[in-house]
mmCIF file of C-alpha atoms in Angstrom:
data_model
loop_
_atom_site.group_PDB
_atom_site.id
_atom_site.type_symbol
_atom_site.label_atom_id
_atom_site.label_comp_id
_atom_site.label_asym_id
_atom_site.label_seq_id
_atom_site.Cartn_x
_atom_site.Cartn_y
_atom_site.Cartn_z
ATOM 1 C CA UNK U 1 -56.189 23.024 -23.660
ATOM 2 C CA UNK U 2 -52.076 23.346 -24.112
ATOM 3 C CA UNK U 3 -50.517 20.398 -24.534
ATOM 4 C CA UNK U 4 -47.199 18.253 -22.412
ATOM 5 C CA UNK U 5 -44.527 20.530 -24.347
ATOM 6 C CA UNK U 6 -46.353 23.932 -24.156
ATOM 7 C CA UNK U 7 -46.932 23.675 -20.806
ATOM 8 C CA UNK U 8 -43.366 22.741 -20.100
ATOM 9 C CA UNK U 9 -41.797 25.250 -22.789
ATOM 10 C CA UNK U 10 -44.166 27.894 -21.191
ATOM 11 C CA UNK U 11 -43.171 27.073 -17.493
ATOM 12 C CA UNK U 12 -39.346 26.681 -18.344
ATOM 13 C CA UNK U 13 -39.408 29.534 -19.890
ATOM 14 C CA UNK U 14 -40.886 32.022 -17.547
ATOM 15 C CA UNK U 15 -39.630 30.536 -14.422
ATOM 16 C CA UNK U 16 -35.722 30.921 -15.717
ATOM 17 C CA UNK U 17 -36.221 34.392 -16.895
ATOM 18 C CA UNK U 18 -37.468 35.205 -13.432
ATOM 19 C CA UNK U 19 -35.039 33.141 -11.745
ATOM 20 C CA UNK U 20 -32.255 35.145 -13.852
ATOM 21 C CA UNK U 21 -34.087 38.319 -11.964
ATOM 22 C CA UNK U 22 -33.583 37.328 -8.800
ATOM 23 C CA UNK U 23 -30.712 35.196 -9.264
ATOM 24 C CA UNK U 24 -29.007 38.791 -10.848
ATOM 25 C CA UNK U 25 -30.245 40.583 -7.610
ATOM 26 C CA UNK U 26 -28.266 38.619 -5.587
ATOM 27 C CA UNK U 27 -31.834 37.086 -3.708
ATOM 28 C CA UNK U 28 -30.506 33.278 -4.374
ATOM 29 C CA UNK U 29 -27.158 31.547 -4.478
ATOM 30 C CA UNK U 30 -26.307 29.569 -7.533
ATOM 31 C CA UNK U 31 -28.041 25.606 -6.244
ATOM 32 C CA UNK U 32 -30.957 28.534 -5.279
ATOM 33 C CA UNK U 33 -31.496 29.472 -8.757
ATOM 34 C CA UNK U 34 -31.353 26.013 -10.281
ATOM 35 C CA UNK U 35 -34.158 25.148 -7.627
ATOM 36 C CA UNK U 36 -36.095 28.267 -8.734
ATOM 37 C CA UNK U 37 -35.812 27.172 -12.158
ATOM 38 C CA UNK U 38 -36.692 23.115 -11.561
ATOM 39 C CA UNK U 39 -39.101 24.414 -9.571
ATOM 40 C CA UNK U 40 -41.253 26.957 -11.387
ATOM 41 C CA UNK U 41 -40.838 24.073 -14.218
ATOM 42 C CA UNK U 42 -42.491 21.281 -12.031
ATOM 43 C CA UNK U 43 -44.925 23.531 -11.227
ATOM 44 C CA UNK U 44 -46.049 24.002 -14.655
ATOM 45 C CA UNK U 45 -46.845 20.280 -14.825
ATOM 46 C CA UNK U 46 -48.165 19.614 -11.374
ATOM 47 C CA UNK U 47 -52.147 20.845 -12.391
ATOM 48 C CA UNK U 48 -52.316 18.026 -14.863
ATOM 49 C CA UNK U 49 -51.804 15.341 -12.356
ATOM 50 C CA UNK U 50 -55.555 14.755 -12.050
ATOM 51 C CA UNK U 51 -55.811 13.612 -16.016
ATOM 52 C CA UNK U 52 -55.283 10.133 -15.795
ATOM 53 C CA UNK U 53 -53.491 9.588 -19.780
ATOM 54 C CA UNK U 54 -51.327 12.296 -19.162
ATOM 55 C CA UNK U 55 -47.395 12.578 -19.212
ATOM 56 C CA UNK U 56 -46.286 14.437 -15.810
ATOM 57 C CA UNK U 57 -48.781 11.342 -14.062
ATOM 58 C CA UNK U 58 -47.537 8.707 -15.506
ATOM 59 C CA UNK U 59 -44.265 9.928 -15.157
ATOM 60 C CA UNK U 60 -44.688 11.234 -11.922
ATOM 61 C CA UNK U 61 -46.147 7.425 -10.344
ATOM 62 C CA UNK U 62 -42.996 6.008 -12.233
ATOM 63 C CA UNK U 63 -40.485 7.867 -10.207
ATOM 64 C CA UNK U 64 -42.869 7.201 -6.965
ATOM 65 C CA UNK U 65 -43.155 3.710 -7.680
ATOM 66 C CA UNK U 66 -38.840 3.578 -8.215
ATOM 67 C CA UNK U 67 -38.656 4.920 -5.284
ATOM 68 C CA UNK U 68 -40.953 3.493 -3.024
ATOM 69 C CA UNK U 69 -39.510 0.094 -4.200
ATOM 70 C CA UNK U 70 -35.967 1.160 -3.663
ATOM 71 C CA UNK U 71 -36.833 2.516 0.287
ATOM 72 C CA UNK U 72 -38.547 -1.017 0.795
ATOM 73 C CA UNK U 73 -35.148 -2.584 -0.395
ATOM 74 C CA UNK U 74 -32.958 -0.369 1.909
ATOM 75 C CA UNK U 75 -35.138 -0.593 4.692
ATOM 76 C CA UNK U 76 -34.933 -4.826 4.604
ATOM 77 C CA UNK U 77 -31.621 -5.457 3.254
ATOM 78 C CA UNK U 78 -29.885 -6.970 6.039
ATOM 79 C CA UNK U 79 -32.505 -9.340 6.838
ATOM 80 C CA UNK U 80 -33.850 -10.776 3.990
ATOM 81 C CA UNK U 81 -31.941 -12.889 1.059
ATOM 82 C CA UNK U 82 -31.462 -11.597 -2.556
ATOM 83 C CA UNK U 83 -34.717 -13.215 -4.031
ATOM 84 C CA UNK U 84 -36.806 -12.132 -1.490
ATOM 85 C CA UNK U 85 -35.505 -8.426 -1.844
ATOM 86 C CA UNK U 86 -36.107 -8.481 -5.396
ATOM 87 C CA UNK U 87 -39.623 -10.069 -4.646
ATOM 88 C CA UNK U 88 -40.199 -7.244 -2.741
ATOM 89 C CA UNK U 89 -38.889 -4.624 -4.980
ATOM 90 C CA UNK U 90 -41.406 -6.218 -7.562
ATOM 91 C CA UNK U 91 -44.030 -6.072 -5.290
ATOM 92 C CA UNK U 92 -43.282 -2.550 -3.906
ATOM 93 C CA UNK U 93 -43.339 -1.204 -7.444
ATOM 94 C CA UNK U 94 -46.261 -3.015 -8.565
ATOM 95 C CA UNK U 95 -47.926 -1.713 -6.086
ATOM 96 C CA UNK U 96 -47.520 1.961 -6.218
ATOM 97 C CA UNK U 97 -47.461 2.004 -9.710
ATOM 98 C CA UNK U 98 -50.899 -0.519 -10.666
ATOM 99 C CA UNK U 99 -52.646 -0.218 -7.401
ATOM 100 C CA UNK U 100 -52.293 3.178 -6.019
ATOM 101 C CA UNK U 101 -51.930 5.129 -9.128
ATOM 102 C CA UNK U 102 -55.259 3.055 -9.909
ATOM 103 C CA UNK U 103 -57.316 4.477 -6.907
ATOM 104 C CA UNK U 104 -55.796 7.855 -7.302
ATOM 105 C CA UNK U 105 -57.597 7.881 -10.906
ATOM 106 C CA UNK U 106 -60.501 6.741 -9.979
ATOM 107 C CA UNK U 107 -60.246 9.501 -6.747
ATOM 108 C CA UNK U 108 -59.746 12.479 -9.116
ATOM 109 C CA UNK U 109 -61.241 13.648 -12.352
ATOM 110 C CA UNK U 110 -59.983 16.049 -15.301
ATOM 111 C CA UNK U 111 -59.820 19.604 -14.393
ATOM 112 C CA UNK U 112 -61.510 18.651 -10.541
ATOM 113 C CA UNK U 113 -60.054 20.582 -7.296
ATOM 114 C CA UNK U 114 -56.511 20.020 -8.556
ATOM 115 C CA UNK U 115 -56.925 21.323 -11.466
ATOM 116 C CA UNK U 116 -57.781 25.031 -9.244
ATOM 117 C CA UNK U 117 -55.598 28.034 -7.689
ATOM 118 C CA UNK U 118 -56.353 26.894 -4.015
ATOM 119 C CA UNK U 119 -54.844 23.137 -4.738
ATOM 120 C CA UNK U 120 -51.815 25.180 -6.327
ATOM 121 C CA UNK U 121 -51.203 27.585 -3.367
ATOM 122 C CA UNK U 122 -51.976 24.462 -0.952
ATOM 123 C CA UNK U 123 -48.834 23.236 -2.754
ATOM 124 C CA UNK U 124 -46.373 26.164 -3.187
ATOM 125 C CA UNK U 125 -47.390 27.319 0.886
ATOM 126 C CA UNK U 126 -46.506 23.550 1.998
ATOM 127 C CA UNK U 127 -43.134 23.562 0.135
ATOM 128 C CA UNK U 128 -42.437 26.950 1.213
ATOM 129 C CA UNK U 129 -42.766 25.561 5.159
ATOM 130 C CA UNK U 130 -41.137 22.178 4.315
ATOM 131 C CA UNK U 131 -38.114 24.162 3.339
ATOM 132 C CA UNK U 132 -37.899 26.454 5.815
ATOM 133 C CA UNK U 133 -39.191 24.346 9.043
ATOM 134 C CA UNK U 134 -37.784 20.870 7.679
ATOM 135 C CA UNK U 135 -34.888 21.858 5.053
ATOM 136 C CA UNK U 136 -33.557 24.721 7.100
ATOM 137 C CA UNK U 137 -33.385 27.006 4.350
ATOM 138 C CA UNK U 138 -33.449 30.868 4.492
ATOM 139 C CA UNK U 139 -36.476 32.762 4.602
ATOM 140 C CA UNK U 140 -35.999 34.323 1.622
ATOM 141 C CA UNK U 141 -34.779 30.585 -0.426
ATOM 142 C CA UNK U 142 -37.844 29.227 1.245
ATOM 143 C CA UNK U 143 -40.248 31.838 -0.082
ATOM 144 C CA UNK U 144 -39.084 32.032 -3.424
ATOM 145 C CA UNK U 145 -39.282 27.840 -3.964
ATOM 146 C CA UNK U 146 -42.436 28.068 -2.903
ATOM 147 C CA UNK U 147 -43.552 31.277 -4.834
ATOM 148 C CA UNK U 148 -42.025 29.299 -8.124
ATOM 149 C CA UNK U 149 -43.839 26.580 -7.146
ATOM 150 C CA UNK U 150 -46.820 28.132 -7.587
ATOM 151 C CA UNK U 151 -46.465 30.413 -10.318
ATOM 152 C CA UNK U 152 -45.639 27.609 -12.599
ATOM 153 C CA UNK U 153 -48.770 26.261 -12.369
ATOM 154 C CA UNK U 154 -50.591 29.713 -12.565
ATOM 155 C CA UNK U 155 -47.921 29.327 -16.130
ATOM 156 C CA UNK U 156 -50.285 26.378 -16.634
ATOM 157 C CA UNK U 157 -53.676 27.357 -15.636
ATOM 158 C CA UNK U 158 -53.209 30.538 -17.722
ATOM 159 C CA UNK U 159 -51.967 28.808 -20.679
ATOM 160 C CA UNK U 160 -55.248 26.092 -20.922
ATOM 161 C CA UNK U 161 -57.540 29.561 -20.376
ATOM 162 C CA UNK U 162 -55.792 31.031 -23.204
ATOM 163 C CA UNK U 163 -56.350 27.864 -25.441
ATOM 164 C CA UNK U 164 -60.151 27.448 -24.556
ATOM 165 C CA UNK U 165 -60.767 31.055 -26.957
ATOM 166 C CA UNK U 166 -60.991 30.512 -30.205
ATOM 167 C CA UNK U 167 -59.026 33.123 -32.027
ATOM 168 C CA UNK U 168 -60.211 32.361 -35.403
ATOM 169 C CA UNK U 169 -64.203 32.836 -34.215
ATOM 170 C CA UNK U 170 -63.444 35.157 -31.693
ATOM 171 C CA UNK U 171 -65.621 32.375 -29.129
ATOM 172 C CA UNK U 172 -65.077 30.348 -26.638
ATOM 173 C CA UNK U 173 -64.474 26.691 -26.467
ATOM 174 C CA UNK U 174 -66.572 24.468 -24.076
ATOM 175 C CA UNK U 175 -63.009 24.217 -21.920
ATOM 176 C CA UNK U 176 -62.998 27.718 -21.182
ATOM 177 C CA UNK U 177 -63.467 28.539 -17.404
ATOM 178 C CA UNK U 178 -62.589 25.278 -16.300
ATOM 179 C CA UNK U 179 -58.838 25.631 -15.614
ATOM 180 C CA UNK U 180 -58.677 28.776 -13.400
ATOM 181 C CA UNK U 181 -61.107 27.895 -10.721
ATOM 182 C CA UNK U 182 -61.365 29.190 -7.628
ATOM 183 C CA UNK U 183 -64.845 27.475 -6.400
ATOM 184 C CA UNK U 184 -67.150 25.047 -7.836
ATOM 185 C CA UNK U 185 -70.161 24.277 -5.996
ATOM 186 C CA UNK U 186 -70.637 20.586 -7.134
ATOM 187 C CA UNK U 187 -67.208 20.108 -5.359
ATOM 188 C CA UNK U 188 -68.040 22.356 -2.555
ATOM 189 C CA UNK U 189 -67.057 19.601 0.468
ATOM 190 C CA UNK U 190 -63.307 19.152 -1.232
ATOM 191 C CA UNK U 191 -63.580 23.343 -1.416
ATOM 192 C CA UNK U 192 -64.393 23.356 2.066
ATOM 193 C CA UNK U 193 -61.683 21.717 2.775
ATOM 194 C CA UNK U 194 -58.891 22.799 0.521
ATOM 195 C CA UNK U 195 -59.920 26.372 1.698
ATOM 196 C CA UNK U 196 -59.287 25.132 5.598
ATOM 197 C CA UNK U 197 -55.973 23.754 4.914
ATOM 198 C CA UNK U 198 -54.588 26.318 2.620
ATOM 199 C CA UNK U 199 -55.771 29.060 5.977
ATOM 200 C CA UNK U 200 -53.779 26.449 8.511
ATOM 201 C CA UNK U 201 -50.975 26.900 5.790
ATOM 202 C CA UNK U 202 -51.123 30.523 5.979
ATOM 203 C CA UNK U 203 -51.033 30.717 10.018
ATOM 204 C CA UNK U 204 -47.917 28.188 9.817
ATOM 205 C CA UNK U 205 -46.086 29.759 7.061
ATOM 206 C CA UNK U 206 -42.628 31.513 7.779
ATOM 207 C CA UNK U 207 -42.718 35.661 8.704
ATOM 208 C CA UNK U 208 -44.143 36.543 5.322
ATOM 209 C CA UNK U 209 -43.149 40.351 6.666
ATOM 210 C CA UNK U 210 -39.560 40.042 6.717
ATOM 211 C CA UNK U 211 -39.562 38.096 3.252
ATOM 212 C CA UNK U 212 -41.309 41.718 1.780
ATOM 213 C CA UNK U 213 -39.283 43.837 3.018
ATOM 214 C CA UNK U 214 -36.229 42.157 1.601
ATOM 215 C CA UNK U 215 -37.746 42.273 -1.903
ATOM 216 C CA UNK U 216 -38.766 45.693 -1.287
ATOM 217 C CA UNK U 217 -34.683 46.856 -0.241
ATOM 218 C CA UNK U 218 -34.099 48.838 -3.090
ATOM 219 C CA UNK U 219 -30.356 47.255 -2.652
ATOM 220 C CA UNK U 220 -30.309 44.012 -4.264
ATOM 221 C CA UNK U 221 -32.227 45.323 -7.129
ATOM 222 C CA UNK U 222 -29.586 47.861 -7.947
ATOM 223 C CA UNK U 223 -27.571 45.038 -8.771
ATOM 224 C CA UNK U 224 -29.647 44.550 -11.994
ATOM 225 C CA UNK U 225 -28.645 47.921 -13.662
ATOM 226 C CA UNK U 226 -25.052 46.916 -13.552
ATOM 227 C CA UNK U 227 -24.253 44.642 -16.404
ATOM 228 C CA UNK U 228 -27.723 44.100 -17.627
ATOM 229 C CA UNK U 229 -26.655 45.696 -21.715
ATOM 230 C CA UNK U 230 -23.175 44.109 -23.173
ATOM 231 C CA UNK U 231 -20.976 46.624 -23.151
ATOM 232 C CA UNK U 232 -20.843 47.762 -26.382
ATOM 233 C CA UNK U 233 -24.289 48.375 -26.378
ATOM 234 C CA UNK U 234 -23.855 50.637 -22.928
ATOM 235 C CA UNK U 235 -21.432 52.926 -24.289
ATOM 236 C CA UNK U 236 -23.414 53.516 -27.269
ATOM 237 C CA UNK U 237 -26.078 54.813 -25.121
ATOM 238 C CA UNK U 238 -24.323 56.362 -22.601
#
């Protein structure tokens, strides 16, 4: 499989040259195409959070753990003393990061029902409501997070396909088939029910209508034909 700094090369770089695209086309303001970018990176990472050595988990429970300690903190700082809030901050930590991230391990396995496309659209849907329902974003912002969302980690689960042949034989590695699942049947009750949410998901989401036929306005993508060439290079050919 593709390792930390493919899969994050790979991601960065496909989600910021589509980002420049839509960015260009005048789809996303400028914190919009920063999130597009950020996003379509995280997403890159996110399939990976079922290996229990790797980087985005452990980095991933680290920033949960921060944070969860820090909310504790804010939430109790007026009634209890110093030591006490940094007991709890210790404790708060400790416990997200030893105990939780623990059971979440033992939960998942390598390559399981996370490690699939419906776990990946489960995610990019969700963030595409979050934004629009919670954030108050635009339709079309909310969309496109969630869209980069997702294709980052198709980024990833294409990537870890592509590394399971082996060029050299021309035959495949024992990995191959394992990262862009759609079904397994010895994990057909989590299926079950990653199939039912991502269909609850799909009757919740925002007009999905409205967000085509914006990206099908031929307007916004003439944009892209001015000033894609420098100059130079534009009078030469014209």
């Amino acid at each position: 499989m593709a390792n930390f700094n493919t899969h994050l090369n790979g991601a960065f770089a496909v989600s910021g040259t589509l980002s420049l695209v839509v960015y260009k086309a005048g789809l996303v303001n400028d914190p919009g195409f920063l999130m597009c970018v950020a996003l379509g990176t995280v997403g890159g990472l996110l399939p990976d959070l079922d290996s229990d050595h790797s980087t985005p988990i452990k980095l991933g429970f680290n920033i949960a753990a921060l944070v969860f300690a820090f909310g504790l903190v804010m939430h109790w700082r007026n009634e209890l003393s110093l030591i006490a809030l940094m007991a709890l901050w210790l404790a708060g930590y400790g416990f997200m990061r030893y105990v939780v991230f623990r059971l979440f391990t033992r939960m998942t396995v390598h390559r399981g029902v996370i490690h699939s496309v419906p776990y990946m659209a489960i995610l990019g849907l969700g963030l595409t409501c979050i934004s629009y329902y919670g954030w108050h974003n635009t339709l079309t912002a909310s969309w496109l997070y969630g869209l980069f969302l997702f294709g980052g980690a198709m980024v990833h689960l294409t990537l870890d396909e592509m590394y399971s042949v082996n060029l050299s034989g021309m035959t495949l590695k024992r990995s191959a088939g394992t990262a862009m699942k759609f079904y397994q049947h010895k994990d057909k009750g989590w299926y079950l029910l990653l199939y039912t949410l991502l269909a609850l998901l799909i009757y919740a989401a925002p007009p999905f209508t409205a967000f085509w036929e914006q990206l099908r306005d031929p307007a916004p993508w003439a944009q892209l034909k001015v000033g894609v060439l420098p100059a130079f290079i534009e009078d030469i050919l014209y």
